[in-house]
Amino acid sequence: GHPELALAEYQGIVAQNPNYLPARVAVGVAQYALGRREEAIVAWESVLTVAPGHAGAEMYLALVRNQHPDAPPKNPPQAG
């Protein structure tokens, strides 16, 4: 109902305990609810850097990427 409040709450939790992955995933959900797609993707990708294969982060990333299939990848391959 109130993604701004949820985002602030989850960010506070992450600030106190950066290793609490459910809160980090929830930050991404709140960011996405606020229309901040790129910030949400960054949040979920950051979870995967510390917990490869994290089911929640992978699920949300897949959902967002399926909704925006024409969007370029975050880190396009470098030529050369």
Coordinates of C-alpha atoms in Angstrom, one line a residue:
G1 CA 0.0 0.0 0.0
H2 CA 2.7 2.5 0.8
P3 CA 5.9 1.7 -1.1
E4 CA 7.7 4.9 0.1
L5 CA 7.3 3.8 3.8
A6 CA 8.2 0.2 3.0
L7 CA 11.3 1.3 1.2
A8 CA 12.4 3.5 4.1
E9 CA 11.8 0.7 6.6
Y10 CA 13.7 -1.9 4.6
Q11 CA 16.6 0.4 3.9
G12 CA 16.8 1.0 7.7
I13 CA 16.9 -2.8 8.3
V14 CA 19.6 -3.2 5.6
A15 CA 21.6 -0.4 7.2
Q16 CA 21.6 -2.2 10.5
N17 CA 22.1 -5.7 9.0
P18 CA 23.4 -5.7 5.5
N19 CA 23.6 -9.5 5.5
Y20 CA 19.8 -9.8 6.0
L21 CA 19.0 -10.8 2.4
P22 CA 15.2 -10.8 2.7
A23 CA 15.3 -7.0 3.4
R24 CA 17.7 -6.4 0.5
V25 CA 15.3 -8.2 -1.8
A26 CA 12.4 -6.2 -0.4
V27 CA 14.3 -3.0 -1.1
G28 CA 14.2 -4.0 -4.7
V29 CA 10.5 -4.8 -4.6
A30 CA 9.7 -1.4 -3.1
Q31 CA 12.0 0.4 -5.6
Y32 CA 10.1 -1.3 -8.4
A33 CA 6.8 -0.4 -6.9
L34 CA 7.9 3.2 -7.0
G35 CA 8.8 2.9 -10.7
R36 CA 12.5 2.8 -10.1
R37 CA 13.2 -0.3 -12.2
E38 CA 17.0 0.2 -12.5
E39 CA 17.4 0.7 -8.8
A40 CA 15.4 -2.5 -8.2
I41 CA 17.6 -4.5 -10.6
V42 CA 20.7 -3.2 -8.8
A43 CA 19.3 -4.2 -5.4
W44 CA 18.5 -7.8 -6.7
E45 CA 21.8 -8.1 -8.5
S46 CA 23.6 -7.1 -5.3
V47 CA 21.9 -10.0 -3.5
L48 CA 23.1 -12.4 -6.1
T49 CA 26.7 -11.2 -5.7
V50 CA 26.7 -12.4 -2.1
A51 CA 24.2 -15.2 -2.5
P52 CA 24.5 -16.6 -6.0
G53 CA 21.3 -18.5 -6.9
H54 CA 19.1 -16.7 -4.3
A55 CA 15.7 -17.8 -5.4
G56 CA 13.9 -14.5 -4.5
A57 CA 16.3 -12.2 -6.2
E58 CA 16.4 -14.5 -9.3
M59 CA 12.7 -14.6 -9.5
Y60 CA 12.2 -10.8 -9.3
L61 CA 14.9 -10.2 -11.9
A62 CA 13.3 -12.8 -14.2
L63 CA 9.9 -11.2 -13.8
V64 CA 11.2 -7.7 -14.5
R65 CA 13.2 -8.8 -17.5
N66 CA 10.2 -10.7 -18.9
Q67 CA 8.1 -7.6 -18.6
H68 CA 10.7 -5.5 -20.4
P69 CA 12.2 -7.9 -23.0
D70 CA 13.4 -5.1 -25.2
A71 CA 15.4 -3.4 -22.4
P72 CA 19.2 -3.6 -22.9
P73 CA 21.1 -5.7 -20.4
K74 CA 22.5 -3.8 -17.4
N75 CA 26.1 -4.6 -18.4
P76 CA 26.3 -5.0 -22.1
P77 CA 29.3 -7.0 -23.5
Q78 CA 32.3 -4.9 -24.3
A79 CA 33.6 -5.0 -27.9
G80 CA 37.2 -5.8 -28.4

